[in-house]
Coordinates of C-alpha atoms and ligand atoms in Angstrom, one line a residue:
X9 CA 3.4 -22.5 12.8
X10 CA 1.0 -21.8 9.8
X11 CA -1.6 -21.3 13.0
X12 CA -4.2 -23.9 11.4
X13 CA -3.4 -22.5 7.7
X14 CA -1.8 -24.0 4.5
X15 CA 0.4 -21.5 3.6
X16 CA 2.3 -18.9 5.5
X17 CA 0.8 -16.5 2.7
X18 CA -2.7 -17.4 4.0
X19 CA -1.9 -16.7 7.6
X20 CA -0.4 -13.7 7.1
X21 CA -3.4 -12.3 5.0
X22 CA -5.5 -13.5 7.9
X23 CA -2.7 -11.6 10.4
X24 CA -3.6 -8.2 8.8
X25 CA -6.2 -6.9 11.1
X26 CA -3.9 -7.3 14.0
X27 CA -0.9 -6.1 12.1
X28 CA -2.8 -2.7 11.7
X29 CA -4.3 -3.0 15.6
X30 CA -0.9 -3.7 16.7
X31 CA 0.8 -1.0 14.5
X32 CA -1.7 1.7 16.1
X33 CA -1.2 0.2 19.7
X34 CA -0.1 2.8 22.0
X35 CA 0.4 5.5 20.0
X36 CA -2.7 7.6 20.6
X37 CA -3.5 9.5 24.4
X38 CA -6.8 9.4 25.7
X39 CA -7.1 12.9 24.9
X40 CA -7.3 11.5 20.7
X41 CA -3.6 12.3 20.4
X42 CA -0.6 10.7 18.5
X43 CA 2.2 10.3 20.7
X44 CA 5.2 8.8 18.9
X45 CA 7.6 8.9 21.6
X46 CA 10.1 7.0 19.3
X47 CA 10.5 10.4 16.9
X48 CA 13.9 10.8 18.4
X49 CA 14.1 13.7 15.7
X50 CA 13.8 17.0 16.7
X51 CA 10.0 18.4 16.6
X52 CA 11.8 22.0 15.1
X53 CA 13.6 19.9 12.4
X54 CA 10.5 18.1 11.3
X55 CA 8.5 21.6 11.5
X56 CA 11.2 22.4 8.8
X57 CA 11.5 19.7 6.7
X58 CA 10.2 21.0 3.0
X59 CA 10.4 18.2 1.3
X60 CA 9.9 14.3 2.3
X61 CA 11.8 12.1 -0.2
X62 CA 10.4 7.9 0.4
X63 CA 13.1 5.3 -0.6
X64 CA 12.1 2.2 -1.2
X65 CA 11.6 -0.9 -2.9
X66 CA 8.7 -3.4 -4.4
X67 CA 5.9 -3.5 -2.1
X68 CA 7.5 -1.1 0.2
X69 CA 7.5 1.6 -2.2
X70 CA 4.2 1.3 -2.9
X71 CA 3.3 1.8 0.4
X72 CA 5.0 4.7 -0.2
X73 CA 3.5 5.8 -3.0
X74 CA 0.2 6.0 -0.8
X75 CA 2.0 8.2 1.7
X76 CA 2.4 10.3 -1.2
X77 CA -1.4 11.4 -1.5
X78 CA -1.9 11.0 2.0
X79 CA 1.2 13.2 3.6
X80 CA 0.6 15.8 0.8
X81 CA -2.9 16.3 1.8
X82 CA -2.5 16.3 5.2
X83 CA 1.0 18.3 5.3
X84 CA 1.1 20.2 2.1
X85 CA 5.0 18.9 2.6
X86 CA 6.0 17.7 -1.4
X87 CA 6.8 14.2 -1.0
X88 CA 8.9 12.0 -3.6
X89 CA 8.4 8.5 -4.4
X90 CA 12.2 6.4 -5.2
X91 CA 13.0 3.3 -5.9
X92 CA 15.9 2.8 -3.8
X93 CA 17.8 1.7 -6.5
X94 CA 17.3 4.7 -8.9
X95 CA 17.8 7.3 -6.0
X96 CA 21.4 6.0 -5.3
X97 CA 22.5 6.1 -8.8
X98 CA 21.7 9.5 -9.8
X99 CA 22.5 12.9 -8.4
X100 CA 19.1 13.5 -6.3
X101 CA 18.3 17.1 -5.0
X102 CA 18.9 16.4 -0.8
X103 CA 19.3 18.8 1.7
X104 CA 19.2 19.3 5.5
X105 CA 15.6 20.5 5.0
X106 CA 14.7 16.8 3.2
X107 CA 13.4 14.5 5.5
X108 CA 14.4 10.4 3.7
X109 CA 11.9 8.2 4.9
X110 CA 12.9 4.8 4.0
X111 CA 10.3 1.7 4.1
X112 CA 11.4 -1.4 4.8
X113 CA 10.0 -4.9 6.2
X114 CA 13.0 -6.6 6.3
X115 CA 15.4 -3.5 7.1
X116 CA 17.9 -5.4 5.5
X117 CA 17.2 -4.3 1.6
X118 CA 20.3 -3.7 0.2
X119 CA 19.1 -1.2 -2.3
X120 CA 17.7 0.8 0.3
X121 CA 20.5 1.0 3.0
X122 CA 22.8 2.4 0.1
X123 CA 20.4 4.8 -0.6
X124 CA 19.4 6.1 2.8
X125 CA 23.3 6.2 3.2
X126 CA 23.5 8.2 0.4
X127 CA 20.7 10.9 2.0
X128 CA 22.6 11.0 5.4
X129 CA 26.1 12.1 3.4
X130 CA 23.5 15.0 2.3
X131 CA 22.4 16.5 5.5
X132 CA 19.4 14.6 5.1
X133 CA 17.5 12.9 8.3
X134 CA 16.5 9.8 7.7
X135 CA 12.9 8.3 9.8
X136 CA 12.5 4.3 8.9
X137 CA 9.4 2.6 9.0
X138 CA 10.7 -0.8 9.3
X139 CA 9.6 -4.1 10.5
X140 CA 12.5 -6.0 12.1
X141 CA 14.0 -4.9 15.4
X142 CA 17.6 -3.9 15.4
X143 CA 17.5 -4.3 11.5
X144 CA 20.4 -2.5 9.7
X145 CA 17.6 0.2 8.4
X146 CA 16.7 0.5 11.9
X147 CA 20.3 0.9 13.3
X148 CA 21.5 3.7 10.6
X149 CA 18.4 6.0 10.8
X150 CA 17.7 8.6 13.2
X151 CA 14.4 7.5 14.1
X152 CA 12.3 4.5 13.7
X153 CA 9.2 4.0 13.5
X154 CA 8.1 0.7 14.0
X155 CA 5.6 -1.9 12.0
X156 CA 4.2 -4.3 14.4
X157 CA 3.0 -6.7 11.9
X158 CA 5.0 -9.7 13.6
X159 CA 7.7 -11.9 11.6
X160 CA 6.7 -12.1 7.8
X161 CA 7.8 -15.8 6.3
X162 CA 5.7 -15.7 2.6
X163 CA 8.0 -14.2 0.6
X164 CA 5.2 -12.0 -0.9
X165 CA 4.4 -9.3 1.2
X166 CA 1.0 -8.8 2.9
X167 CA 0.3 -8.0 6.4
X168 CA 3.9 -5.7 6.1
X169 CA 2.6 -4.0 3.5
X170 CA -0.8 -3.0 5.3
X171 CA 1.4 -2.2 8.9
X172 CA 3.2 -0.4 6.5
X173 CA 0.1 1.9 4.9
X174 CA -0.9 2.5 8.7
X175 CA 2.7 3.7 10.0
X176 CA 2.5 6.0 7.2
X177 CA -0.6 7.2 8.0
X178 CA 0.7 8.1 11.6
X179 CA 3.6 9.8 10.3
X180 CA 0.9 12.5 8.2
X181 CA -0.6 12.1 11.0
X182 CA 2.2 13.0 13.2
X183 CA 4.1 16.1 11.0
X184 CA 0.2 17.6 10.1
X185 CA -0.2 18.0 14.3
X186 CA 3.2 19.1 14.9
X187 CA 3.2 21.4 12.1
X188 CA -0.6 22.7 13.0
X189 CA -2.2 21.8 9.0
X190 CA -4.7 20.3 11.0
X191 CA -7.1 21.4 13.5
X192 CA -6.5 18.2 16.6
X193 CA -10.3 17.7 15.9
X194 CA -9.8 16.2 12.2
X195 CA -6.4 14.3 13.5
X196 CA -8.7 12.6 15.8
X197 CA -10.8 12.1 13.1
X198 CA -8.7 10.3 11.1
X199 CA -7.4 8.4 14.0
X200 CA -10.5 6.9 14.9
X201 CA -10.9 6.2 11.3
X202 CA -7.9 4.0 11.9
X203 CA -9.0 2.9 14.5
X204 CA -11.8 0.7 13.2
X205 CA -9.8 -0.8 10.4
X206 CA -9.5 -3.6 11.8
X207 CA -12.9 -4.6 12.9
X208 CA -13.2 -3.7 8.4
X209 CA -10.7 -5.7 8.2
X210 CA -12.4 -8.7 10.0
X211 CA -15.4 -7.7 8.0
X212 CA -14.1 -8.2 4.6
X213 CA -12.4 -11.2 5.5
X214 CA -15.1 -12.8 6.4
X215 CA -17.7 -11.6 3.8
X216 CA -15.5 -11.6 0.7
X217 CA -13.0 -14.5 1.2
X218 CA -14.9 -17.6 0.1
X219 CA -15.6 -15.6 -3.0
X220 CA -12.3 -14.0 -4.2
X221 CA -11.2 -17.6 -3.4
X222 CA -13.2 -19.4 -5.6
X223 CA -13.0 -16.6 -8.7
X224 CA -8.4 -17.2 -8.2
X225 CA -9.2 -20.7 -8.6
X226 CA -11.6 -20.7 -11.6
X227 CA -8.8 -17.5 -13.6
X228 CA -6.2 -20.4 -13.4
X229 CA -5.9 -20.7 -16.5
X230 CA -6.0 -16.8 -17.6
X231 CA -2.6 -15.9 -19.4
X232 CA -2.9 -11.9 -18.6
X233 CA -4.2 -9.6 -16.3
X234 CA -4.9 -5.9 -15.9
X235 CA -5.5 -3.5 -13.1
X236 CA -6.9 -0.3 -12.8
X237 CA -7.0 2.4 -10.0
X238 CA -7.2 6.0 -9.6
X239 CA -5.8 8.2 -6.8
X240 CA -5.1 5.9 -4.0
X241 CA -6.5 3.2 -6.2
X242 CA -3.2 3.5 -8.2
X243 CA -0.7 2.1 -5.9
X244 CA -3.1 -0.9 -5.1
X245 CA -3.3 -1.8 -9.0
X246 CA 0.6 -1.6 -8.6
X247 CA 0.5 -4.2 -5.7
X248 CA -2.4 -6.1 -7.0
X249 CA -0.4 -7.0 -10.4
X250 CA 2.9 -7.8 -8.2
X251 CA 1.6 -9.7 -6.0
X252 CA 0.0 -11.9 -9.3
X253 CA 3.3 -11.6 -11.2
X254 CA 5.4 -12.9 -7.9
X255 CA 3.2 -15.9 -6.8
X256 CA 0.9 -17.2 -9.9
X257 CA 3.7 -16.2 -12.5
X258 CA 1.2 -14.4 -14.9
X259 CA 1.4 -11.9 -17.0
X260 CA -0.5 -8.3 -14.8
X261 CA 0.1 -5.2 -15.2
X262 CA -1.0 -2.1 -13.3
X263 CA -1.9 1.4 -14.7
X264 CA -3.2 4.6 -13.2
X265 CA -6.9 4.6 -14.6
X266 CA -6.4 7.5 -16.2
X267 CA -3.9 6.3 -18.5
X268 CA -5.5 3.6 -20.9
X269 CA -6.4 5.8 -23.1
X270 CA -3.4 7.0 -23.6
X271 CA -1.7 3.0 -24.5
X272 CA -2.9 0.6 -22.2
X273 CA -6.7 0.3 -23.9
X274 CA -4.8 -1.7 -26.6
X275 CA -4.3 -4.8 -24.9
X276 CA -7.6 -5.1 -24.1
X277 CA -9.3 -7.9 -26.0
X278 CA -12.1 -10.4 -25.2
X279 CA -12.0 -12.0 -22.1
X280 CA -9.2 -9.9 -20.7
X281 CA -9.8 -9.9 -16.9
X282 CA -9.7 -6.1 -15.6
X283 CA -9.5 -5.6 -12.1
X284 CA -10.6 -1.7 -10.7
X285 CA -11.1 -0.2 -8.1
X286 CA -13.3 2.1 -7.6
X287 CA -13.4 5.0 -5.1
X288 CA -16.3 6.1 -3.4
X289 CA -19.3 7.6 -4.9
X290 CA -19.0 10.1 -2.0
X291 CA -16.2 11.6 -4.0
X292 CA -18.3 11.6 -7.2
X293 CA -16.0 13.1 -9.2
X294 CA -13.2 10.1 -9.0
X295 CA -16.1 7.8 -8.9
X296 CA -17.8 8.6 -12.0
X297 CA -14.3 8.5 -13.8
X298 CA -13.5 5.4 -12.5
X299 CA -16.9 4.1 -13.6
X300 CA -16.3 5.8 -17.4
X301 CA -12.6 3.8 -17.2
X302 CA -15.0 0.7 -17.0
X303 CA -17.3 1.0 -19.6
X304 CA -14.5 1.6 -21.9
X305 CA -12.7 -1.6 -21.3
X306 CA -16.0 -3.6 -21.2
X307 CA -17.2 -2.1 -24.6
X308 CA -14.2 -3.6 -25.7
X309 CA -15.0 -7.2 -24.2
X310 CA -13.1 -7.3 -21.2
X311 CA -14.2 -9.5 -18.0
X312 CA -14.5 -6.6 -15.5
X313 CA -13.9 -7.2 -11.6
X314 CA -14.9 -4.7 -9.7
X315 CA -13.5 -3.4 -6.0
X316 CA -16.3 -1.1 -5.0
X317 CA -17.7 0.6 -1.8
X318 CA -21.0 -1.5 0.1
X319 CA -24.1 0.1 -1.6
X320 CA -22.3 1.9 -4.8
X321 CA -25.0 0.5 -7.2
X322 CA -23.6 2.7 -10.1
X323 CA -20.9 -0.1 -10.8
X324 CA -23.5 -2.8 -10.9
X325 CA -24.4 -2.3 -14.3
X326 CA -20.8 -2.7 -15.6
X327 CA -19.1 -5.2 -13.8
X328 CA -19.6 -8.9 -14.5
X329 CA -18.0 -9.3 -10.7
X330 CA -18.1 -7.2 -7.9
X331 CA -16.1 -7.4 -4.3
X332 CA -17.8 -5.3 -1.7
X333 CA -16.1 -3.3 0.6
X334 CA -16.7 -1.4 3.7
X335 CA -16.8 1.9 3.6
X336 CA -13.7 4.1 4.8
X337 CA -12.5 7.7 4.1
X338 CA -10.7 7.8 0.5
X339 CA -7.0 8.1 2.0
X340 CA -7.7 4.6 3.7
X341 CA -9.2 3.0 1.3
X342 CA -6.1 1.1 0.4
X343 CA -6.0 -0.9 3.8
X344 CA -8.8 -2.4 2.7
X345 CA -9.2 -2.8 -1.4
X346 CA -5.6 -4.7 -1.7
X347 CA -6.9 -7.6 0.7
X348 CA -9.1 -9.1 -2.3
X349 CA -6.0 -9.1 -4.8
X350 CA -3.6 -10.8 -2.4
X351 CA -6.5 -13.6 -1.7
X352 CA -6.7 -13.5 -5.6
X353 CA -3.3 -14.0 -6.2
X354 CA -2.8 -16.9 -3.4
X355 CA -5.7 -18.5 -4.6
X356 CA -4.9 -18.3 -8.3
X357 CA -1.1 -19.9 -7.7
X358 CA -2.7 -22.2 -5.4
X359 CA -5.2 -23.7 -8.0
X360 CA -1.8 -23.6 -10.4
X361 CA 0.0 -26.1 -7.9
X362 CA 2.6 -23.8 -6.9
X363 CA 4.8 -22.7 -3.8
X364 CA 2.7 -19.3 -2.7
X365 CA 4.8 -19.2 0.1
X366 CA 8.8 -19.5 -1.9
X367 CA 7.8 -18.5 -5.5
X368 CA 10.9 -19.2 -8.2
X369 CA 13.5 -17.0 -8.8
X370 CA 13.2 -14.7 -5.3
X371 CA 14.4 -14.5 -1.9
X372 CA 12.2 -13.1 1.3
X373 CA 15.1 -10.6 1.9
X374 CA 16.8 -8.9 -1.3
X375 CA 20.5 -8.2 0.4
X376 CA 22.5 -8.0 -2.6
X377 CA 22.1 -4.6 -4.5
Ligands
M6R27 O1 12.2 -6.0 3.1 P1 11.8 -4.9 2.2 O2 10.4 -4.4 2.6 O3 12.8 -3.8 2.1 O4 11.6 -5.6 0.8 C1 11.3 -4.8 -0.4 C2 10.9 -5.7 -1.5 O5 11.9 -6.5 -1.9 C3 9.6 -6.5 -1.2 O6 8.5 -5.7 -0.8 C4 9.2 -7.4 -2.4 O7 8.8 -6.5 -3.4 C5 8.2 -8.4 -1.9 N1 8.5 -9.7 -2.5 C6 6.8 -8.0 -2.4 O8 5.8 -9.0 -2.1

C-alpha cells in the first residue's frame, strides 16, 4: 500500500509530481488553452465577480494564501485569505459580486462547510477546489474544481497541498482568460510553465532528497526552528513550520521575511536553525532583500539553510546549507521550495522515532468545528 515506502508520508511526498501532472490533465486544448468544462458557473458571473474571498483551513489555507499573489496579479480581482473558522464568526463583507472559493482535501472540514454555508446565505457563489469525490464541500458548492492528487492517508498534508497550488493556479489562470487581463500568449505561457513542473519535480526529488534527509536526521535534537520567506516565499515558511510542528513536535515558527526586524530577530540566538527561501535573483529586488534577511540572522549566529534557485551564487556566502532548486517563474516557485521542508520534517520525526504518518493529538479529517 505504501508502494515500496515506509511511511504513507514518504509516498505521498514521492506522489507529488503526478498529483500536479494529474491535476493539469485534460484541462488544456491543443490550441494552449484552459478548458475547465467543470465551471458550471456562469462565464458573465465570474466576469463580475469583484472580489474573491478563500475559506480555508491549515495547509489548505495556505494554498490559498498563494492564490492570493498569484490571482491578484493575474486578475487584478482583490482576493481575501480566511480561516474558515474566523470567517463564520464574524460579520464578513459578501455579496453576489464575491466569488467564496473554499479549499479543501478532505471536503469534509467542518470549519469550512459552515463557512461556505455562511457565503451562499449571502448571494455569494461558492467554486471548491477539493480533493474527494462527492465530498460534502463538493456537494454544496456551485462548482468544483477538482485536485487529482489521489487518496491522501498521512495525516500531514503533502501531495494535496501541491494539487492544491496547481488548481489554484488554473483558476487565475481561468478568470484572467475569461476576463481578457491576459493576452492567450502569456496564459500559454504560464501553462507550459506548469506544464514542466513535474519533470522539476522529479528533478529535485532526486537531486536534493538524500541530502535534506540526512540534514532532518542530524537537527533531531534541535528544540526550535525558524522560517523565513518573502512574497510567495511567505506561505511556504507557514507550511514549512506546520508541517515540523505537526509531525516532529518542535517548536517552528514562520514569519514573512520582512518582519524580523520588527520582533522575530529576537529569538534568534546561536545555533538557531533558520530556514529561507529565497526568490530568484531574476527578480533582484526580492532577491537582494531576502539575501539582506540573511545576513542579519547569521550576524547574529544563527545556522542558515538556504532554499535558493540552481546557479544564485549570491547566497553562497551566507548560508552554512544550501538546497538547490530548479528554476521556475516566481508565482510557481512554491510547487517546488515546500518539497525540501516536508522531507525535512518527515525525516526529522523519523530520526525522533515517531508516527509521521498519525502524529498525537490530530485526526486526517477535522469534522467537528
Ligand atoms: O481536509 P482539509 O484540506 O479541509 O483539511 C484542512 C486542514 O485540517 C489540514 O490541511 C491540516 O492542516 C493538515 N493536517 C496539514 O498537514
Amino acid at each position: 500500500v505504501k508502494g515500496g515506502y515506509e511511511t504513507f508520508m514518504d509516498k505521498e511526498i514521492h506522489d507529488q509530481p503526478t498529483a500536479v501532472a494529474d491535476t493539469l490533465l485534460g484541462r488544456v486544448n491543443d490550441r494552449g488553452e484552459l478548458v475547465l468544462d467543470e465551471m458550471r458557473i456562469d462565464p458573465s458571473v465570474l466576469r463580475s465577480v469583484d472580489k474573491i474571498i478563500v475559506v480555508a483551513c491549515g495547509t489548505a489555507a495556505y494554498a490559498g494564501h498563494v492564490a492570493k499573489y498569484a490571482i491578484e496579479h493575474w486578475c487584478r480581482i482583490p482576493v481575501e485569505i480566511e480561516l474558515a473558522h474566523e470567517f463564520r464568526y464574524r460579520d464578513p463583507i459578501v455579496s453576489e459580486k464575491t466569488l467564496t472559493v473554499a479549499i479543501s482535501q478532505s471536503g469534509e472540514t467542518m470549519d469550512t462547510i459552515q463557512a461556505i454555508r455562511h457565503a451562499r446565505e449571502q448571494g455569494s457563489r461558492v467554486l471548491a477546489i477539493v480533493n474527494t469525490y462527492g465530498s460534502t464541500i463538493a456537494r454544496e458548492a456551485d462548482a468544483v474544481l477538482y485536485t487529482h492528487a489521489g487518496p491522501e492517508v498521512a495525516v500531514a498534508s503533502t501531495k494535496a497541498f501541491l494539487a492544491q497550488i496547481t488548481a489554484c493556479y488554473l483558476l487565475g489562470l481561468y478568470l484572467a482568460q475569461l476576463r481578457g487581463n491576459k493576452w492567450p500568449d502569456e496564459v500559454a505561457d504560464y501553462l507550459e510553465n506548469l506544464g514542466q513542473m513535474p519533470a522539476k519535480l522529479e528533478r529535485l526529488l532526486a537531486e536534493q532528497e538524500d541530502m535534506v534527509r540526512e540534514l532532518g536526521a542530524q537537527m533531531a535534537d534541535q528544540t526550535s526552528f525558524l522560517f523565513l520567506g518573502r512574497h510567495v516565499g511567505y506561505p511556504v515558511a507557514l507550511e514549512g513550520a506546520l508541517k515540523l510542528k505537526e509531525v516532529a513536535y518542535v517548536h517552528a515558527e514562520g514569519f514573512a521575511a520582512g518582519e524580523l526586524k520588527h520582533g522575530p530577530i529576537a529569538l534568534v540566538e546561536e545555533g538557531l536553525p533558520v530556514f529561507v527561501i529565497v526568490p530568484t535573483p531574476r527578480r533582484p529586488v526580492l532577491h537582494d532583500k531576502v539575501i539582506s534577511n540573511i545576513q542579519e540572522v547569521r550576524a547574529r549566529g544563527a545556522r542558515t539553510i538556504v532554499i535558493a534557485e540552481e546557479g544564485d551564487e549570491a547566497v553562497t556566502p551566507f548560508a552554512d546549507t544550501v538546497i538547490r532548486i530548479p528554476a521556475t517563474p516566481t508565482l510557481m516557485w512554491p510547487l517546488l521550495t515546500v518539497v525540501p521542508l516536508q522531507i525535512f520534517a518527515a525525516a526529522l520525526a523519523k530520526a525522533k522515532g515517531l508516527d509521521v504518518d498519525q502524529p498525537r493529538n490530530l485526526a486526517k479529517s477535522v469534522t467537528v468545528e
